[in-house]
Amino acid sequence: MTHAAGAPGSPPAGRAKLADVAALAGVSVGTASKALSGAGRMRPETRQRVLDAVAELGFRPNQHAQSLHTGRSWTVGLMTTDGIGRFSTPVLLGAEDALGAGKISVLLCDTRGDAIREQHHLRNLVDRRVDGIIVTGRRTDPRPPLTGITGLESVPVVYALSPSTDPADTSVISDDRGGARLAVEHLLSAGRTRIAHVTGPEHHAAARDRARHGLEHLEGAGFGLSTGRVHFGEWSEAWGRRAADAVLRTAPDTDAFFCGNDQIARGVADTLRERGVTVPEDIAIVGYDNWDTMALASRPPLTTIDMNLAEIGRIAALRLLEAIDESLAPGAHTVPCRLVVREST
């Protein structure tokens, strides 16, 4: 709709106010406010008239006034312990997408795994009166809940990827049981029955969980590991190369490797290629994480398990928004993994 300059209902000069939006839409200021905040009931066409007026006037809500009216700051803290960002960055991007859709600003804090730095960031977030906090990290190991700051008890917190050790907290985690099952099922369906498992340090929850669940599914199908044991080591290509040598010495009839991450899987692929073993014709390989840098650079490119990290972040943000509205969902909520098939199988 267009109006002649100076005509009744025409866009005002200068920055538009909520009253201008209400006048252009033909509603009261209160109705315009409710339409913008999503509060209250009204006819869809009324809400649309307000939104059309907002677009025509280029109206931008006064965040400070909104905060005073609602008691909310419309900001959320995203706290990560992962300075590298390999795992936390996709989680944080997924969370930011979900929060941005609700016009919520995000304050990113990197603790770098330092407890003192974490307390410093936490104090700043509470002082800024954030509406909630999402906490994530580089590992799937449970972590202690946030504590130690006055006022924190009134701020909803959701843990993403790295769950809280307190079952009363809300955590959103990857389904490692389902991921390991997808990997083993894929290899079995391809006729592989002599499967080796090479993974990271045993003190890491990801390594232990993927090994345990993978072995459970393998034994449930009537098979065991080709070498009779899990090969725990490091999250590195170098370990993958060494472990592949050890596996082939112990069990030369191995026809598949299920690896705890893509770095290990790429190292395994290197050793097999150097030995003249063809992949996947002679031996198939499945990795874990779907880290493009590793999975696509491997020769051949790796079949792998994607943890759906961005989806973990998105679900964590939605859980936080529910908690802000006092609809708490305590406990661990799992996000399914997915199988990404490439040339290594």
PDB file of N, CA and C in Angstrom, residues 180 183-184 186-188 192-199 218 225-227 229-231 239-262 264-273 275 277-280 282-288 302-305 339 344-345:
ATOM      1  N   ALA A 180      26.735 -46.270  16.555  1.00  0.00           N
ATOM      2  CA  ALA A 180      27.506 -47.512  16.465  1.00  0.00           C
ATOM      3  C   ALA A 180      26.693 -48.605  15.779  1.00  0.00           C
ATOM      4  N   ALA A 183      26.775 -48.114  12.015  1.00  0.00           N
ATOM      5  CA  ALA A 183      28.061 -48.505  11.435  1.00  0.00           C
ATOM      6  C   ALA A 183      28.166 -50.016  11.292  1.00  0.00           C
ATOM      7  N   VAL A 184      27.849 -50.737  12.356  1.00  0.00           N
ATOM      8  CA  VAL A 184      27.975 -52.197  12.333  1.00  0.00           C
ATOM      9  C   VAL A 184      26.950 -52.813  11.380  1.00  0.00           C
ATOM     10  N   HIS A 186      25.668 -51.517   8.753  1.00  0.00           N
ATOM     11  CA  HIS A 186      26.072 -51.236   7.373  1.00  0.00           C
ATOM     12  C   HIS A 186      27.135 -52.233   6.920  1.00  0.00           C
ATOM     13  N   LEU A 187      28.112 -52.511   7.779  1.00  0.00           N
ATOM     14  CA  LEU A 187      29.168 -53.461   7.422  1.00  0.00           C
ATOM     15  C   LEU A 187      28.627 -54.882   7.301  1.00  0.00           C
ATOM     16  N   LEU A 188      27.769 -55.280   8.229  1.00  0.00           N
ATOM     17  CA  LEU A 188      27.189 -56.628   8.174  1.00  0.00           C
ATOM     18  C   LEU A 188      26.336 -56.800   6.916  1.00  0.00           C
ATOM     19  N   ARG A 192      30.321 -58.197   5.545  1.00  0.00           N
ATOM     20  CA  ARG A 192      31.563 -58.182   6.343  1.00  0.00           C
ATOM     21  C   ARG A 192      31.284 -58.793   7.716  1.00  0.00           C
ATOM     22  N   THR A 193      32.035 -59.789   8.104  1.00  0.00           N
ATOM     23  CA  THR A 193      31.812 -60.471   9.388  1.00  0.00           C
ATOM     24  C   THR A 193      33.067 -60.512  10.254  1.00  0.00           C
ATOM     25  N   ARG A 194      34.219 -60.110   9.686  1.00  0.00           N
ATOM     26  CA  ARG A 194      35.473 -60.087  10.450  1.00  0.00           C
ATOM     27  C   ARG A 194      35.851 -58.620  10.649  1.00  0.00           C
ATOM     28  N   ILE A 195      35.182 -57.997  11.611  1.00  0.00           N
ATOM     29  CA  ILE A 195      35.282 -56.542  11.803  1.00  0.00           C
ATOM     30  C   ILE A 195      36.205 -56.216  12.971  1.00  0.00           C
ATOM     31  N   ALA A 196      37.147 -55.297  12.736  1.00  0.00           N
ATOM     32  CA  ALA A 196      38.029 -54.796  13.797  1.00  0.00           C
ATOM     33  C   ALA A 196      37.525 -53.428  14.246  1.00  0.00           C
ATOM     34  N   HIS A 197      37.759 -53.122  15.526  1.00  0.00           N
ATOM     35  CA  HIS A 197      37.367 -51.804  16.022  1.00  0.00           C
ATOM     36  C   HIS A 197      38.578 -51.088  16.591  1.00  0.00           C
ATOM     37  N   VAL A 198      38.902 -49.937  15.983  1.00  0.00           N
ATOM     38  CA  VAL A 198      40.039 -49.102  16.399  1.00  0.00           C
ATOM     39  C   VAL A 198      39.479 -47.756  16.813  1.00  0.00           C
ATOM     40  N   THR A 199      39.851 -47.286  18.020  1.00  0.00           N
ATOM     41  CA  THR A 199      39.226 -46.062  18.532  1.00  0.00           C
ATOM     42  C   THR A 199      40.203 -45.254  19.381  1.00  0.00           C
ATOM     43  N   LEU A 218      27.295 -56.272  17.341  1.00  0.00           N
ATOM     44  CA  LEU A 218      28.010 -57.319  16.605  1.00  0.00           C
ATOM     45  C   LEU A 218      27.724 -58.684  17.230  1.00  0.00           C
ATOM     46  N   LEU A 225      34.589 -59.415  17.502  1.00  0.00           N
ATOM     47  CA  LEU A 225      35.631 -58.616  16.864  1.00  0.00           C
ATOM     48  C   LEU A 225      36.707 -59.531  16.276  1.00  0.00           C
ATOM     49  N   SER A 226      37.245 -59.156  15.133  1.00  0.00           N
ATOM     50  CA  SER A 226      38.192 -60.034  14.431  1.00  0.00           C
ATOM     51  C   SER A 226      39.448 -60.316  15.249  1.00  0.00           C
ATOM     52  N   THR A 227      39.876 -59.351  16.071  1.00  0.00           N
ATOM     53  CA  THR A 227      41.079 -59.555  16.892  1.00  0.00           C
ATOM     54  C   THR A 227      40.744 -59.963  18.323  1.00  0.00           C
ATOM     55  N   ARG A 229      39.411 -58.107  20.580  1.00  0.00           N
ATOM     56  CA  ARG A 229      39.436 -56.992  21.535  1.00  0.00           C
ATOM     57  C   ARG A 229      39.288 -55.662  20.806  1.00  0.00           C
ATOM     58  N   VAL A 230      38.964 -54.621  21.592  1.00  0.00           N
ATOM     59  CA  VAL A 230      38.918 -53.248  21.078  1.00  0.00           C
ATOM     60  C   VAL A 230      40.326 -52.669  21.123  1.00  0.00           C
ATOM     61  N   HIS A 231      40.720 -51.949  20.089  1.00  0.00           N
ATOM     62  CA  HIS A 231      42.036 -51.314  20.057  1.00  0.00           C
ATOM     63  C   HIS A 231      41.888 -49.842  20.442  1.00  0.00           C
ATOM     64  N   TRP A 239      47.807 -43.034  14.936  1.00  0.00           N
ATOM     65  CA  TRP A 239      47.328 -44.207  15.644  1.00  0.00           C
ATOM     66  C   TRP A 239      46.572 -45.138  14.691  1.00  0.00           C
ATOM     67  N   GLY A 240      45.813 -44.595  13.798  1.00  0.00           N
ATOM     68  CA  GLY A 240      45.103 -45.419  12.828  1.00  0.00           C
ATOM     69  C   GLY A 240      46.055 -46.245  11.976  1.00  0.00           C
ATOM     70  N   ARG A 241      47.171 -45.634  11.572  1.00  0.00           N
ATOM     71  CA  ARG A 241      48.159 -46.368  10.764  1.00  0.00           C
ATOM     72  C   ARG A 241      48.788 -47.496  11.570  1.00  0.00           C
ATOM     73  N   ARG A 242      49.186 -47.181  12.817  1.00  0.00           N
ATOM     74  CA  ARG A 242      49.824 -48.210  13.657  1.00  0.00           C
ATOM     75  C   ARG A 242      48.835 -49.330  13.984  1.00  0.00           C
ATOM     76  N   ALA A 243      47.604 -48.951  14.318  1.00  0.00           N
ATOM     77  CA  ALA A 243      46.596 -49.933  14.713  1.00  0.00           C
ATOM     78  C   ALA A 243      46.255 -50.857  13.549  1.00  0.00           C
ATOM     79  N   ALA A 244      46.189 -50.318  12.335  1.00  0.00           N
ATOM     80  CA  ALA A 244      45.893 -51.161  11.178  1.00  0.00           C
ATOM     81  C   ALA A 244      46.969 -52.224  10.999  1.00  0.00           C
ATOM     82  N   ASP A 245      48.228 -51.838  11.180  1.00  0.00           N
ATOM     83  CA  ASP A 245      49.317 -52.821  11.107  1.00  0.00           C
ATOM     84  C   ASP A 245      49.127 -53.914  12.153  1.00  0.00           C
ATOM     85  N   ALA A 246      48.813 -53.505  13.384  1.00  0.00           N
ATOM     86  CA  ALA A 246      48.641 -54.470  14.474  1.00  0.00           C
ATOM     87  C   ALA A 246      47.470 -55.410  14.191  1.00  0.00           C
ATOM     88  N   VAL A 247      46.383 -54.871  13.679  1.00  0.00           N
ATOM     89  CA  VAL A 247      45.206 -55.699  13.386  1.00  0.00           C
ATOM     90  C   VAL A 247      45.534 -56.738  12.318  1.00  0.00           C
ATOM     91  N   LEU A 248      46.206 -56.316  11.258  1.00  0.00           N
ATOM     92  CA  LEU A 248      46.488 -57.234  10.154  1.00  0.00           C
ATOM     93  C   LEU A 248      47.523 -58.290  10.535  1.00  0.00           C
ATOM     94  N   ARG A 249      48.392 -57.967  11.499  1.00  0.00           N
ATOM     95  CA  ARG A 249      49.310 -58.996  11.999  1.00  0.00           C
ATOM     96  C   ARG A 249      48.560 -60.030  12.815  1.00  0.00           C
ATOM     97  N   THR A 250      47.635 -59.559  13.651  1.00  0.00           N
ATOM     98  CA  THR A 250      46.892 -60.460  14.543  1.00  0.00           C
ATOM     99  C   THR A 250      45.806 -61.229  13.813  1.00  0.00           C
ATOM    100  N   ALA A 251      45.085 -60.549  12.924  1.00  0.00           N
ATOM    101  CA  ALA A 251      43.944 -61.159  12.230  1.00  0.00           C
ATOM    102  C   ALA A 251      43.983 -60.766  10.756  1.00  0.00           C
ATOM    103  N   PRO A 252      44.837 -61.428   9.965  1.00  0.00           N
ATOM    104  CA  PRO A 252      44.984 -61.065   8.556  1.00  0.00           C
ATOM    105  C   PRO A 252      43.724 -61.270   7.718  1.00  0.00           C
ATOM    106  N   ASP A 253      42.747 -61.996   8.262  1.00  0.00           N
ATOM    107  CA  ASP A 253      41.497 -62.201   7.514  1.00  0.00           C
ATOM    108  C   ASP A 253      40.446 -61.134   7.830  1.00  0.00           C
ATOM    109  N   THR A 254      40.831 -60.102   8.545  1.00  0.00           N
ATOM    110  CA  THR A 254      39.912 -58.979   8.826  1.00  0.00           C
ATOM    111  C   THR A 254      39.373 -58.423   7.502  1.00  0.00           C
ATOM    112  N   ASP A 255      38.055 -58.224   7.433  1.00  0.00           N
ATOM    113  CA  ASP A 255      37.490 -57.704   6.181  1.00  0.00           C
ATOM    114  C   ASP A 255      36.831 -56.324   6.350  1.00  0.00           C
ATOM    115  N   ALA A 256      36.913 -55.743   7.568  1.00  0.00           N
ATOM    116  CA  ALA A 256      36.355 -54.402   7.769  1.00  0.00           C
ATOM    117  C   ALA A 256      36.914 -53.764   9.025  1.00  0.00           C
ATOM    118  N   PHE A 257      36.990 -52.439   9.000  1.00  0.00           N
ATOM    119  CA  PHE A 257      37.354 -51.649  10.177  1.00  0.00           C
ATOM    120  C   PHE A 257      36.206 -50.707  10.503  1.00  0.00           C
ATOM    121  N   PHE A 258      35.763 -50.733  11.761  1.00  0.00           N
ATOM    122  CA  PHE A 258      34.873 -49.694  12.289  1.00  0.00           C
ATOM    123  C   PHE A 258      35.746 -48.830  13.188  1.00  0.00           C
ATOM    124  N   CYS A 259      35.919 -47.560  12.817  1.00  0.00           N
ATOM    125  CA  CYS A 259      36.846 -46.679  13.527  1.00  0.00           C
ATOM    126  C   CYS A 259      36.096 -45.653  14.366  1.00  0.00           C
ATOM    127  N   GLY A 260      36.682 -45.289  15.518  1.00  0.00           N
ATOM    128  CA  GLY A 260      36.031 -44.392  16.463  1.00  0.00           C
ATOM    129  C   GLY A 260      35.930 -42.959  15.997  1.00  0.00           C
ATOM    130  N   ASN A 261      36.760 -42.560  15.022  1.00  0.00           N
ATOM    131  CA  ASN A 261      36.596 -41.239  14.402  1.00  0.00           C
ATOM    132  C   ASN A 261      37.206 -41.245  13.011  1.00  0.00           C
ATOM    133  N   ASP A 262      37.033 -40.155  12.272  1.00  0.00           N
ATOM    134  CA  ASP A 262      37.487 -40.110  10.885  1.00  0.00           C
ATOM    135  C   ASP A 262      39.004 -39.991  10.765  1.00  0.00           C
ATOM    136  N   ILE A 264      41.240 -41.506  12.664  1.00  0.00           N
ATOM    137  CA  ILE A 264      41.729 -42.883  12.771  1.00  0.00           C
ATOM    138  C   ILE A 264      41.451 -43.630  11.474  1.00  0.00           C
ATOM    139  N   ALA A 265      40.235 -43.463  10.956  1.00  0.00           N
ATOM    140  CA  ALA A 265      39.848 -44.173   9.740  1.00  0.00           C
ATOM    141  C   ALA A 265      40.743 -43.780   8.560  1.00  0.00           C
ATOM    142  N   ARG A 266      41.103 -42.501   8.477  1.00  0.00           N
ATOM    143  CA  ARG A 266      41.982 -42.073   7.392  1.00  0.00           C
ATOM    144  C   ARG A 266      43.364 -42.694   7.541  1.00  0.00           C
ATOM    145  N   GLY A 267      43.844 -42.808   8.779  1.00  0.00           N
ATOM    146  CA  GLY A 267      45.127 -43.474   9.015  1.00  0.00           C
ATOM    147  C   GLY A 267      45.082 -44.947   8.620  1.00  0.00           C
ATOM    148  N   VAL A 268      43.967 -45.617   8.933  1.00  0.00           N
ATOM    149  CA  VAL A 268      43.791 -47.012   8.528  1.00  0.00           C
ATOM    150  C   VAL A 268      43.840 -47.129   7.006  1.00  0.00           C
ATOM    151  N   ALA A 269      43.132 -46.217   6.319  1.00  0.00           N
ATOM    152  CA  ALA A 269      43.117 -46.241   4.856  1.00  0.00           C
ATOM    153  C   ALA A 269      44.521 -46.064   4.279  1.00  0.00           C
ATOM    154  N   ASP A 270      45.345 -45.212   4.914  1.00  0.00           N
ATOM    155  CA  ASP A 270      46.724 -45.001   4.452  1.00  0.00           C
ATOM    156  C   ASP A 270      47.524 -46.298   4.520  1.00  0.00           C
ATOM    157  N   THR A 271      47.438 -47.000   5.649  1.00  0.00           N
ATOM    158  CA  THR A 271      48.189 -48.248   5.819  1.00  0.00           C
ATOM    159  C   THR A 271      47.729 -49.306   4.823  1.00  0.00           C
ATOM    160  N   LEU A 272      46.422 -49.438   4.639  1.00  0.00           N
ATOM    161  CA  LEU A 272      45.919 -50.439   3.695  1.00  0.00           C
ATOM    162  C   LEU A 272      46.403 -50.143   2.281  1.00  0.00           C
ATOM    163  N   ARG A 273      46.399 -48.861   1.907  1.00  0.00           N
ATOM    164  CA  ARG A 273      46.866 -48.496   0.570  1.00  0.00           C
ATOM    165  C   ARG A 273      48.346 -48.821   0.399  1.00  0.00           C
ATOM    166  N   ARG A 275      49.967 -51.115   1.859  1.00  0.00           N
ATOM    167  CA  ARG A 275      50.124 -52.570   1.827  1.00  0.00           C
ATOM    168  C   ARG A 275      49.561 -53.184   0.545  1.00  0.00           C
ATOM    169  N   VAL A 277      46.404 -53.240  -0.192  1.00  0.00           N
ATOM    170  CA  VAL A 277      45.064 -53.762   0.082  1.00  0.00           C
ATOM    171  C   VAL A 277      44.045 -52.801  -0.524  1.00  0.00           C
ATOM    172  N   THR A 278      43.117 -53.302  -1.326  1.00  0.00           N
ATOM    173  CA  THR A 278      42.138 -52.418  -1.953  1.00  0.00           C
ATOM    174  C   THR A 278      40.935 -52.204  -1.039  1.00  0.00           C
ATOM    175  N   VAL A 279      40.483 -50.940  -1.014  1.00  0.00           N
ATOM    176  CA  VAL A 279      39.323 -50.539  -0.212  1.00  0.00           C
ATOM    177  C   VAL A 279      38.258 -50.025  -1.180  1.00  0.00           C
ATOM    178  N   PRO A 280      37.043 -50.566  -1.131  1.00  0.00           N
ATOM    179  CA  PRO A 280      36.511 -51.519  -0.144  1.00  0.00           C
ATOM    180  C   PRO A 280      36.519 -52.974  -0.590  1.00  0.00           C
ATOM    181  N   ASP A 282      38.731 -55.426  -0.736  1.00  0.00           N
ATOM    182  CA  ASP A 282      39.314 -56.371   0.221  1.00  0.00           C
ATOM    183  C   ASP A 282      38.870 -56.075   1.657  1.00  0.00           C
ATOM    184  N   ILE A 283      38.961 -54.825   2.033  1.00  0.00           N
ATOM    185  CA  ILE A 283      38.603 -54.416   3.394  1.00  0.00           C
ATOM    186  C   ILE A 283      37.807 -53.113   3.323  1.00  0.00           C
ATOM    187  N   ALA A 284      36.677 -53.068   4.009  1.00  0.00           N
ATOM    188  CA  ALA A 284      35.843 -51.865   4.070  1.00  0.00           C
ATOM    189  C   ALA A 284      36.190 -51.054   5.320  1.00  0.00           C
ATOM    190  N   ILE A 285      35.923 -49.750   5.273  1.00  0.00           N
ATOM    191  CA  ILE A 285      36.219 -48.863   6.414  1.00  0.00           C
ATOM    192  C   ILE A 285      35.019 -47.956   6.675  1.00  0.00           C
ATOM    193  N   VAL A 286      34.638 -47.865   7.946  1.00  0.00           N
ATOM    194  CA  VAL A 286      33.633 -46.893   8.380  1.00  0.00           C
ATOM    195  C   VAL A 286      34.244 -46.015   9.465  1.00  0.00           C
ATOM    196  N   GLY A 287      34.146 -44.700   9.308  1.00  0.00           N
ATOM    197  CA  GLY A 287      34.637 -43.765  10.311  1.00  0.00           C
ATOM    198  C   GLY A 287      33.507 -43.242  11.179  1.00  0.00           C
ATOM    199  N   TYR A 288      33.775 -42.134  11.882  1.00  0.00           N
ATOM    200  CA  TYR A 288      32.776 -41.547  12.775  1.00  0.00           C
ATOM    201  C   TYR A 288      33.046 -40.055  12.882  1.00  0.00           C
ATOM    202  N   LEU A 302      35.629 -41.459   2.933  1.00  0.00           N
ATOM    203  CA  LEU A 302      35.138 -42.354   3.979  1.00  0.00           C
ATOM    204  C   LEU A 302      33.621 -42.396   4.118  1.00  0.00           C
ATOM    205  N   THR A 303      33.101 -43.602   4.222  1.00  0.00           N
ATOM    206  CA  THR A 303      31.771 -43.795   4.785  1.00  0.00           C
ATOM    207  C   THR A 303      31.898 -43.507   6.276  1.00  0.00           C
ATOM    208  N   THR A 304      30.954 -42.784   6.846  1.00  0.00           N
ATOM    209  CA  THR A 304      31.116 -42.350   8.233  1.00  0.00           C
ATOM    210  C   THR A 304      29.762 -42.093   8.892  1.00  0.00           C
ATOM    211  N   ILE A 305      29.789 -41.882  10.192  1.00  0.00           N
ATOM    212  CA  ILE A 305      28.595 -41.574  10.976  1.00  0.00           C
ATOM    213  C   ILE A 305      28.578 -40.087  11.287  1.00  0.00           C
ATOM    214  N   LEU A 339      23.953 -42.250   8.847  1.00  0.00           N
ATOM    215  CA  LEU A 339      25.015 -42.886   8.093  1.00  0.00           C
ATOM    216  C   LEU A 339      25.234 -42.138   6.787  1.00  0.00           C
ATOM    217  N   SER A 344      34.441 -45.821   0.703  1.00  0.00           N
ATOM    218  CA  SER A 344      35.226 -46.762   1.504  1.00  0.00           C
ATOM    219  C   SER A 344      34.455 -48.025   1.882  1.00  0.00           C
ATOM    220  N   THR A 345      33.152 -48.063   1.559  1.00  0.00           N
ATOM    221  CA  THR A 345      32.384 -49.291   1.779  1.00  0.00           C
ATOM    222  C   THR A 345      31.647 -49.694   0.508  1.00  0.00           C
TER     223      THR A 345
END
